[in-house]
Short mmCIF file of C-alpha atoms in Angstrom, two decimals:
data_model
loop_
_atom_site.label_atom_id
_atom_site.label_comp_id
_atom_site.label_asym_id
_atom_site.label_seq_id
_atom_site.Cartn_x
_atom_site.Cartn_y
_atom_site.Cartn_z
CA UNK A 279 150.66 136.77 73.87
CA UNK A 280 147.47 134.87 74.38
CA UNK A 281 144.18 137.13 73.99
CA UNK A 282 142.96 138.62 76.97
CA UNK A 283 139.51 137.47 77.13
CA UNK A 284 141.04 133.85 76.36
CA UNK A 285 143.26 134.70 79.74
CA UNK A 286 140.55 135.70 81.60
CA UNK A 287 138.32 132.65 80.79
CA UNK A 288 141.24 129.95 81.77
CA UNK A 289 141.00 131.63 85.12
CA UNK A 290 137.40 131.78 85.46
CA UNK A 291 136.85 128.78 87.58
CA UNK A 292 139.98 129.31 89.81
CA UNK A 293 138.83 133.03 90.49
CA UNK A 294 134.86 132.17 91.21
CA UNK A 295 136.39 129.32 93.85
CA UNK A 296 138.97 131.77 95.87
CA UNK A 297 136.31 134.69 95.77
CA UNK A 298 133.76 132.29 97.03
CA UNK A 299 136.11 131.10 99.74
CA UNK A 300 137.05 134.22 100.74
CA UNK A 301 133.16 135.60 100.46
CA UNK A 302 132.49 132.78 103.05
CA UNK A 303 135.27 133.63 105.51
CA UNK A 304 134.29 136.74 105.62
CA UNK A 305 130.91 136.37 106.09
CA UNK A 306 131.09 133.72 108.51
CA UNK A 307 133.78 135.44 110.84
CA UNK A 308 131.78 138.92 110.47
CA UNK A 309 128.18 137.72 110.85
CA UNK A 310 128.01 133.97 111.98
CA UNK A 311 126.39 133.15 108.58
CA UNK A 312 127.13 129.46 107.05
CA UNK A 313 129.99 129.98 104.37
CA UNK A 314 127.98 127.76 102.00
CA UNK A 315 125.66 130.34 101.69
CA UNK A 316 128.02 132.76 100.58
CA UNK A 317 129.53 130.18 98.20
CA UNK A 318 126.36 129.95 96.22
CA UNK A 319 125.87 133.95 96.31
CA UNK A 320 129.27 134.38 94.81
CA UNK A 321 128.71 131.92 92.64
CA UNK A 322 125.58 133.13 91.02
CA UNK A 323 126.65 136.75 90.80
CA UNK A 324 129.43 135.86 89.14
CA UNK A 325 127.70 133.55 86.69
CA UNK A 326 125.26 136.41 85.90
CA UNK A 327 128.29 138.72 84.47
CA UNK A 328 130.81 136.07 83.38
CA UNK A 329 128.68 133.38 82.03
CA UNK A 330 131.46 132.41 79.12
CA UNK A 331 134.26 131.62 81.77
CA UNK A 332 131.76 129.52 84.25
CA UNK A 333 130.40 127.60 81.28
CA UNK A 334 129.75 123.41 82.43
CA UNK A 335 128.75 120.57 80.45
CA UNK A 336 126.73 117.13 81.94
CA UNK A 337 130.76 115.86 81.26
CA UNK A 338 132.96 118.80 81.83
CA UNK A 339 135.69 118.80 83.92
CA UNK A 340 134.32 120.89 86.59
CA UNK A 341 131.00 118.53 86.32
CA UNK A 342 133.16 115.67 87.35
CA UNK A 343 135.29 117.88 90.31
CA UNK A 344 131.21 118.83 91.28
CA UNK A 345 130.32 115.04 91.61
CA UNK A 346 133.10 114.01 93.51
CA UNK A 347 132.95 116.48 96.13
CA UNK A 348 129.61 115.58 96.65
CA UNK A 349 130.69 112.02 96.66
CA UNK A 350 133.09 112.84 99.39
CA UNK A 351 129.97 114.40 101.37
CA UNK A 352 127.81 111.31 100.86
CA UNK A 353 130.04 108.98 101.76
CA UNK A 354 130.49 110.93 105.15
CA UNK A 355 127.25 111.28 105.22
CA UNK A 356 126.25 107.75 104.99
CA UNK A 357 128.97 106.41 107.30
CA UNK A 358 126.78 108.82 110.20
CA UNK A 359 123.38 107.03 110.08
CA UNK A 360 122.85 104.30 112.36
CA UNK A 361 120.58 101.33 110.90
CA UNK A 362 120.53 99.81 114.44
CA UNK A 363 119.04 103.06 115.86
CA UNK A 364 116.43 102.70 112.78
CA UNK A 365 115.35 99.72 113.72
CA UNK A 366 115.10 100.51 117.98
CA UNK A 367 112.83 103.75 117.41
CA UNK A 368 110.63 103.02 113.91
CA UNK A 369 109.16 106.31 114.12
CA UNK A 370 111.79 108.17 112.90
CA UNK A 371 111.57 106.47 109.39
CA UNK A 372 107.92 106.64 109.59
CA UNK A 373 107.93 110.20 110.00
CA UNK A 374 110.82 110.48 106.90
CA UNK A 375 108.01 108.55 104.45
CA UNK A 376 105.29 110.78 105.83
CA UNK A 377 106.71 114.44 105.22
CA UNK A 378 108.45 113.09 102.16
CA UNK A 379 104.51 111.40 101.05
CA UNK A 380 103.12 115.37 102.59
CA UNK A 381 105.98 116.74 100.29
CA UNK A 382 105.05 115.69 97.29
CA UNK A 383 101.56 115.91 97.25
CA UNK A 384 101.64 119.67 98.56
CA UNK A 385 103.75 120.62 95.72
CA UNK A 386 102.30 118.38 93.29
CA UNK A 387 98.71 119.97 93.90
CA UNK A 388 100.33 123.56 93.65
CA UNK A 389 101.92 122.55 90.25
CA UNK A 390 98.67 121.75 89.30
CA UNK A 391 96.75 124.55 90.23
CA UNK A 392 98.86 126.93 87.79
CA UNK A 393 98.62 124.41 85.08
CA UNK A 394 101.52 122.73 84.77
CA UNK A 395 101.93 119.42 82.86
CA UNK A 396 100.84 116.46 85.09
CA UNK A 397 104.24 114.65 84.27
CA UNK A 398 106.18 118.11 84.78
CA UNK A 399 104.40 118.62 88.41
CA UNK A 400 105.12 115.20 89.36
CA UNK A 401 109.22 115.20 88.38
CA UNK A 402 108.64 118.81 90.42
CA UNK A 403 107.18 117.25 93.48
CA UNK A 404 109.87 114.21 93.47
CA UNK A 405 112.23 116.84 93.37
CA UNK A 406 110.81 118.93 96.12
CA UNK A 407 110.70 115.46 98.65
CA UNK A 408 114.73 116.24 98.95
CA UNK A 409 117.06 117.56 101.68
CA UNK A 410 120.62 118.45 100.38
CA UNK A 411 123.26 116.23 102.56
CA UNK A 412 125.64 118.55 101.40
CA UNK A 413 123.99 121.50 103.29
CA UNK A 414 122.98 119.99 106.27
CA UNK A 415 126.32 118.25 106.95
CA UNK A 416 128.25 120.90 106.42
CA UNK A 417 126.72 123.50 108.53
CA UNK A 418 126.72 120.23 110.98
CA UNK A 419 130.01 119.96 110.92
CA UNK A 420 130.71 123.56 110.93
CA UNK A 421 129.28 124.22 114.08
CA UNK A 422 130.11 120.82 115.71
CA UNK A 423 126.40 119.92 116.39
CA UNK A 424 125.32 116.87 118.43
CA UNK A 425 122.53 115.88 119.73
CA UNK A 426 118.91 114.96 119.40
CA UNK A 427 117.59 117.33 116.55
CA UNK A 428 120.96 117.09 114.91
CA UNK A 429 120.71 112.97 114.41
CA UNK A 430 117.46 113.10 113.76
CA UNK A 431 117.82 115.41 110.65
CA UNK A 432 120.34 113.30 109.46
CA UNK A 433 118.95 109.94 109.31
CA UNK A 434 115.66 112.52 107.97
CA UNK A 435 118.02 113.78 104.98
CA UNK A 436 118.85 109.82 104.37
CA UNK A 437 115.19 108.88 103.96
CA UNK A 438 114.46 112.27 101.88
CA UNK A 439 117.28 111.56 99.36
CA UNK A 440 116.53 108.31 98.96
CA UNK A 441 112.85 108.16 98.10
CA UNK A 442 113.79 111.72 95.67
CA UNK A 443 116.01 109.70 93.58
CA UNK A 444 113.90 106.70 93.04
CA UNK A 445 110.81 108.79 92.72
CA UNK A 446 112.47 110.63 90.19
CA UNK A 447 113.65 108.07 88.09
CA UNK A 448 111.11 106.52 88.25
CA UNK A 449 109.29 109.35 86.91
CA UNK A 450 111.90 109.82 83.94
CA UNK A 451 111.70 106.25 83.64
CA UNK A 452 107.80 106.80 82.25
CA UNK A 453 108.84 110.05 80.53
CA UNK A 454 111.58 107.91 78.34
CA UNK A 455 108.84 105.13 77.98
CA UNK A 456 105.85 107.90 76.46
CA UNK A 457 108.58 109.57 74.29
CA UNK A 458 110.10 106.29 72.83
CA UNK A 459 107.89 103.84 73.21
CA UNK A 460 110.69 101.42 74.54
CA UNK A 461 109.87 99.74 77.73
CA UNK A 462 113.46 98.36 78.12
CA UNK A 463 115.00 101.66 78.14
CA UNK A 464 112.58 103.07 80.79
CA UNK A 465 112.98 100.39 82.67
CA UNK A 466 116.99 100.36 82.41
CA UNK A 467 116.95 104.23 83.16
CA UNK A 468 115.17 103.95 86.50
CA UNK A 469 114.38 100.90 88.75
CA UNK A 470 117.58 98.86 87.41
CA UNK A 471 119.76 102.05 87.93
CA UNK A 472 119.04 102.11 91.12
CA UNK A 473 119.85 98.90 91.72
CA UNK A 474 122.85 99.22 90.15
CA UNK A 475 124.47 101.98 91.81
CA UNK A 476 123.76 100.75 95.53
CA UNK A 477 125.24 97.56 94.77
CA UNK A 478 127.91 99.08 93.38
CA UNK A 479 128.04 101.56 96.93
CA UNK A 480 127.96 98.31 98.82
CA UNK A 481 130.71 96.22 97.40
CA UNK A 482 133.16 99.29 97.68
CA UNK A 483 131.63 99.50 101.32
CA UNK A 484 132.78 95.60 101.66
CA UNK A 485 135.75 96.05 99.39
CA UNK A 486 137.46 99.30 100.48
CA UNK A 487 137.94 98.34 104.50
CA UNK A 488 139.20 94.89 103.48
CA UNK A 489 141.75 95.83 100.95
CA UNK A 490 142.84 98.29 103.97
CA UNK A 491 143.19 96.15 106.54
CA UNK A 492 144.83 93.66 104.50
CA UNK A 493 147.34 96.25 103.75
CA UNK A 494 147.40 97.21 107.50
CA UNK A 495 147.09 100.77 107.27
CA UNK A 496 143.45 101.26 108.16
CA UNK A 497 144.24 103.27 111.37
CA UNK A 498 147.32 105.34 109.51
CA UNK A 499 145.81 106.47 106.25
CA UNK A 500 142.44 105.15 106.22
CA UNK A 501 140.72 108.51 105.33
CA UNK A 502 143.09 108.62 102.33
CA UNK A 503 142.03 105.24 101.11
CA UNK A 504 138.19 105.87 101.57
CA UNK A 505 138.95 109.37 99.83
CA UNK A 506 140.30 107.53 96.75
CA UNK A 507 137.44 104.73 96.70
CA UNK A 508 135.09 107.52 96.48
CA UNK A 509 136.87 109.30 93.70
CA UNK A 510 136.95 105.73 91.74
CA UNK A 511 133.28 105.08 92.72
CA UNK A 512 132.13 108.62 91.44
CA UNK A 513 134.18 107.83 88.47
CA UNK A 514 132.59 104.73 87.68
CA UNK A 515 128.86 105.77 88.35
CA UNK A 516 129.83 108.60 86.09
CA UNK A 517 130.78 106.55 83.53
CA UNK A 518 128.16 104.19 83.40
CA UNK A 519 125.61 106.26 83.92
CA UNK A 520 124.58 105.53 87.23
CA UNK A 521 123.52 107.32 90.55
CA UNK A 522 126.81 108.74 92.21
CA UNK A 523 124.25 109.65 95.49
CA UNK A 524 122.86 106.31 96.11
CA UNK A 525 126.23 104.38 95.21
CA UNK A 526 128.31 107.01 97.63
CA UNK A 527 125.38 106.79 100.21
CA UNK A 528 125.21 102.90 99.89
CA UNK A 529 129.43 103.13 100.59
CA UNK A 530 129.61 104.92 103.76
CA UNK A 531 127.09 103.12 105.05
CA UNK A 532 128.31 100.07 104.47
CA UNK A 533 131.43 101.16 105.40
CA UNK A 534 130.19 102.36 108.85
CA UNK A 535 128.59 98.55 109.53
CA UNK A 536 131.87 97.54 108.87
CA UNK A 537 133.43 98.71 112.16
CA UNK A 538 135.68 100.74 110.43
CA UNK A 539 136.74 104.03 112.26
CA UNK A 540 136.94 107.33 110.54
CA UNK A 541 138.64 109.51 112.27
CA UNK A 542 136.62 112.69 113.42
CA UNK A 543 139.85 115.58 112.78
CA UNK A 544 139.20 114.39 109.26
CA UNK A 545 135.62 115.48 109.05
CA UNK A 546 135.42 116.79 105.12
CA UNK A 547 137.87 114.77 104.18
CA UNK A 548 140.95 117.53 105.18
CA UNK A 549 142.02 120.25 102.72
CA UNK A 550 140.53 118.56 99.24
CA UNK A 551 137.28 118.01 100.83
CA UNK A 552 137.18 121.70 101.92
CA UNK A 553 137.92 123.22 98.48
CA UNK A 554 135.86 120.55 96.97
CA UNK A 555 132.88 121.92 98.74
CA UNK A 556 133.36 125.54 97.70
CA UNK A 557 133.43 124.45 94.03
CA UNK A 558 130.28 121.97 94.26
CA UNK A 559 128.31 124.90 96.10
CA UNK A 560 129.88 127.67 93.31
CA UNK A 561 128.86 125.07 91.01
CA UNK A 562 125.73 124.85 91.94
CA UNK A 563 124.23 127.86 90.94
CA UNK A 564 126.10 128.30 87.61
CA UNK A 565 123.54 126.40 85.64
CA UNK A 566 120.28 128.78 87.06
CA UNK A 567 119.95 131.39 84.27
CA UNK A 568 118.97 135.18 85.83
CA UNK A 569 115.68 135.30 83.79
CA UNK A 570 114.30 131.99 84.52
CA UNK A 571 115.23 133.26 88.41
CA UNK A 572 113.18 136.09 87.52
CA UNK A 573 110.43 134.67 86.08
CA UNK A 574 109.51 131.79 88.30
CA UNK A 575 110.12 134.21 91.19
CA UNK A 576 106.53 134.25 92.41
CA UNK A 577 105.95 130.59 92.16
CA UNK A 578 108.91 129.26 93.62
CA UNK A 579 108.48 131.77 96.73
CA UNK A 580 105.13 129.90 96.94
CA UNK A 581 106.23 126.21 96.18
CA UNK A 582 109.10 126.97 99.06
CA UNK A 583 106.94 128.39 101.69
CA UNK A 584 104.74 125.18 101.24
CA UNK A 585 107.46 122.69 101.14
CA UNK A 586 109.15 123.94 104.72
CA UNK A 587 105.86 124.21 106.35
CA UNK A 588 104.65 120.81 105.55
CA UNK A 589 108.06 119.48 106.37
CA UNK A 590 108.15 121.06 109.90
CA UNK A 591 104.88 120.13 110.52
CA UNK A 592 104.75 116.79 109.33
CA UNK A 593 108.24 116.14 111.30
CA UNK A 594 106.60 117.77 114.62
CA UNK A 595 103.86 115.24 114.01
CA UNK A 596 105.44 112.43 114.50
CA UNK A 597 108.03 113.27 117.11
CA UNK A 598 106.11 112.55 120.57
CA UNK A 599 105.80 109.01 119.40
CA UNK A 600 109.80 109.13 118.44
CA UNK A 601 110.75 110.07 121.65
CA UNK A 602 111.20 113.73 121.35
CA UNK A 603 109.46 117.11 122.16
CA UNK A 604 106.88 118.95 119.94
CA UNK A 605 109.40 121.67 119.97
CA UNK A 606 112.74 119.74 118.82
CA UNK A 607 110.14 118.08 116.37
CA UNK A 608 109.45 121.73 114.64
CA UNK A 609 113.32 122.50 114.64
CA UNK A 610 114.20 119.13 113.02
CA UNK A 611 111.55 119.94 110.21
CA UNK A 612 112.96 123.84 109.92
CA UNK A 613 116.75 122.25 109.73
CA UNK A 614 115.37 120.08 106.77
CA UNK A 615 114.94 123.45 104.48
CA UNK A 616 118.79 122.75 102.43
CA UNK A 617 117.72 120.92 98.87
CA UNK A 618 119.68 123.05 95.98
CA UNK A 619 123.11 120.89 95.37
CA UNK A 620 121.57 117.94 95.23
CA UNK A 621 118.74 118.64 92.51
CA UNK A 622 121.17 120.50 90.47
CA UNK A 623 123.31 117.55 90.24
CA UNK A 624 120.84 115.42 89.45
CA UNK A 625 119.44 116.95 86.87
CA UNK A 626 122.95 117.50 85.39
CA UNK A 627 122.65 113.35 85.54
CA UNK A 628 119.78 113.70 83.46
CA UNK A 629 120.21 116.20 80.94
CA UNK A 630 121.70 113.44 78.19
CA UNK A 631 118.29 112.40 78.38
CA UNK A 632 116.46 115.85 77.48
CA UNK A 633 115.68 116.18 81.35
CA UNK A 634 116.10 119.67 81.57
CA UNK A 635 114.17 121.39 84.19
CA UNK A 636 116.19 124.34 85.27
CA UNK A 637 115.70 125.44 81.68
CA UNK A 638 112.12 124.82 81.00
CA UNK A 639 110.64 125.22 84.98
CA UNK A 640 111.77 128.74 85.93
CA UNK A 641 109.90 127.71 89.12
CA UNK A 642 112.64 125.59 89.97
CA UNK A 643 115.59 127.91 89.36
CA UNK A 644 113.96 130.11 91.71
CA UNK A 645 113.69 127.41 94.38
CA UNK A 646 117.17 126.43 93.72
CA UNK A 647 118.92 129.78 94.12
CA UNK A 648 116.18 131.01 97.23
CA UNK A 649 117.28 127.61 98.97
CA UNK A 650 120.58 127.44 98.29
CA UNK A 651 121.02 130.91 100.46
CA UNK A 652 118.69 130.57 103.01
CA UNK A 653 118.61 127.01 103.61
CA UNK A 654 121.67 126.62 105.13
CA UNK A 655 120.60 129.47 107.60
CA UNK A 656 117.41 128.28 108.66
CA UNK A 657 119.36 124.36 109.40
CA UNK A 658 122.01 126.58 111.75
CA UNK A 659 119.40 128.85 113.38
CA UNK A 660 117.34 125.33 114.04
CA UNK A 661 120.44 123.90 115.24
CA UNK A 662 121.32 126.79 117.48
CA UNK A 663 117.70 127.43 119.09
CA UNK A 664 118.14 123.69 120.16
CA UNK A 665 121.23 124.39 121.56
CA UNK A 666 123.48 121.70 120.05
CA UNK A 667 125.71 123.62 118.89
CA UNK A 668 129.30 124.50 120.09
CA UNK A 669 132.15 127.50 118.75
CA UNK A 670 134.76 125.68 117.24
CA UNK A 671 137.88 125.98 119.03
CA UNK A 672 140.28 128.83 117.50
#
């Protein structure tokens, strides 16, 4: 007979996904929360008193699961913005680069005030710029919002995740050049990266709905085939070291520009995509230890505060010059509060190269965990006050 605690670690994973399911069910049936929320409360709890069976590695298993699931996301994500509309109403991208620019130098000159490194406050502040996709377009799609507010905050998430990641490598990019002294590898680590990864995005955008409707199946099984060119793409950028969000983001839009239809009763890509989204937001909060929680408590209370007022003020701004109300302005910049998945998978990215913030910025962990439960909430309450929202059907 196998030992007991051996037992109970095999099933770790499997248990923290069906309590987190069923945590969200619950809580979203009972008391019209967002499941997601309840995903990453389960998920922390249960990483506080079984940290042995929720252990994860930058190239475990459930690291990889993590990635593609957010892959999946990200490619749906991308396939919803609308270049064309970009281009018609400017604004809306210059009020992304402003509260994204606001971001980062509100945090940045907080960092600084309680002494932090100058390097450490500025790979804080890039991080900071972000909206998670994954939050926003799953309480999206959870309540079946459409409309003004709700476009606008997607095509805002776009521009935040974008500038984050190449801010931030950049960043690291300069950290790997003042530890080693190699401009090459700096270089290779961040601008060339980049590069990399949306090319790679775009010729599996090209690729994928070719090979399909060469095949003739595009209208059959086409979610299936995008499904498993995101699973190869994650693979690949995983393997090589490359940025799964701008590759996956660079895919679905591509995709999108393609004319190719996705059909809409396949929103999360079906049954995978659902259980792939309870693990990602489980996994989320695995990696935040309960001490560094603790002790950046304060700070990150204060760093979060700052980052959703400048956001909703810096969106409100600019949105009488977009075409919208002062009012939907302030509710697109409260939906933009989501930002935990996608920093803690980027820093898993990272951590080969002794990136390894959530350990060493407690400040962080606490804005991880504080935003990975009440983000969600703030994007459906924003959503719901601008009445875009609609039950699902039963």
């Amino acid at each position: 007979m196998p030992h007991l605690d051996l037992v109970l670690t095999e099933l770790g994973w499997p248990l923290a996904i069906a309590l987190a399911w069923l945590a969200g069910e619950c809580a979203h049936r009972w008391v019209r929360v967002p499941r997601i929320s309840m995903y990453g409360l389960v998920g922390f709890g249960l990483a506080q008193v079984w940290p042995d069976a929720l252990a994860s590695g930058a190239s475990s298993t459930v690291t990889l699961l993590a990635n593609l699931g957010f892959g999946l996301i990200l490619f749906e994500f991308g396939y919803r913005i609308n270049l064309h509309w970009l281009r018609i109403n400017p604004w809306i991208a210059v009020s992304g680069l402003a509260e994204a620019a606001a971001t980062f130098g509100a945090v940045y000159g907080i960092s600084q005030l309680t002494g932090m490194p100058p390097l450490t406050s500025l790979l804080l502040a890039s991080l900071a710029m972000s909206t998670s996709p994954a939050g926003v377009l799953r309480v999206v799609n959870e309540q079946n919002s459409s409309g003004q507010v709700t476009e606008r905050v997607l095509h805002l998430v776009a521009i935040n995740c974008v500038l984050s990641v190449f801010v931030f490598k950049v960043i690291v990019g300069v950290w790997v050049f003042q530890t080693s002294g190699n401009l090459w590898q700096a270089v290779s680590h961040s601008l060339i990266e980049l590069a990399a990864s949306a090319a790679l995005g775009a010729l599996f955008g090209y690729g994928a709905p070719a090979l399909l409707r060469r095949l003739g199946t595009l209208s059959q099984d086409g979610t299936v085939g995008f499904a498993l060119g995101v699973v190869l793409l994650v693979a690949l950028t995983h393997a090589a070291n490359l940025s799964p969000v701008l590759a996956a983001l660079a895919f679905g839009l591509v995709a999108r520009h393609r004319r190719v239809a996705f059909a809409r009763t396949e929103r999360n890509f079906g049954s995978i995509g659902e259980l792939l989204t309870v693990l990602l937001f489980v996994f989320a909060v695995t990696v935040l230890p309960w001490e560094r929680v603790v002790e950046g408590a304060a700070l990150g209370a204060v760093l979060v505060g700052a980052r959703f007022i400048v956001k909703m003020l810096a969106v409100a701004l600019f949105s009488h010059p977009g075409g919208a109300s002062w009012r939907k302005g302030l509710l697109t910049g409260i939906a933009l509060s989501p930002m935990s998945v996608f920093i803690t998978l980027l820093l898993e990215q990272t951590r080969d190269m002794g990136v390894v913030l959530v350990d060493e910025l407690a400040a962080l962990a606490a804005m991880i965990l504080l935003l990975e439960l009440v983000g969600p909430i703030l994007t459906q309450c924003a959503l719901v006050w601008a009445n875009e929202t609609q039950r699902p059907e039963a």
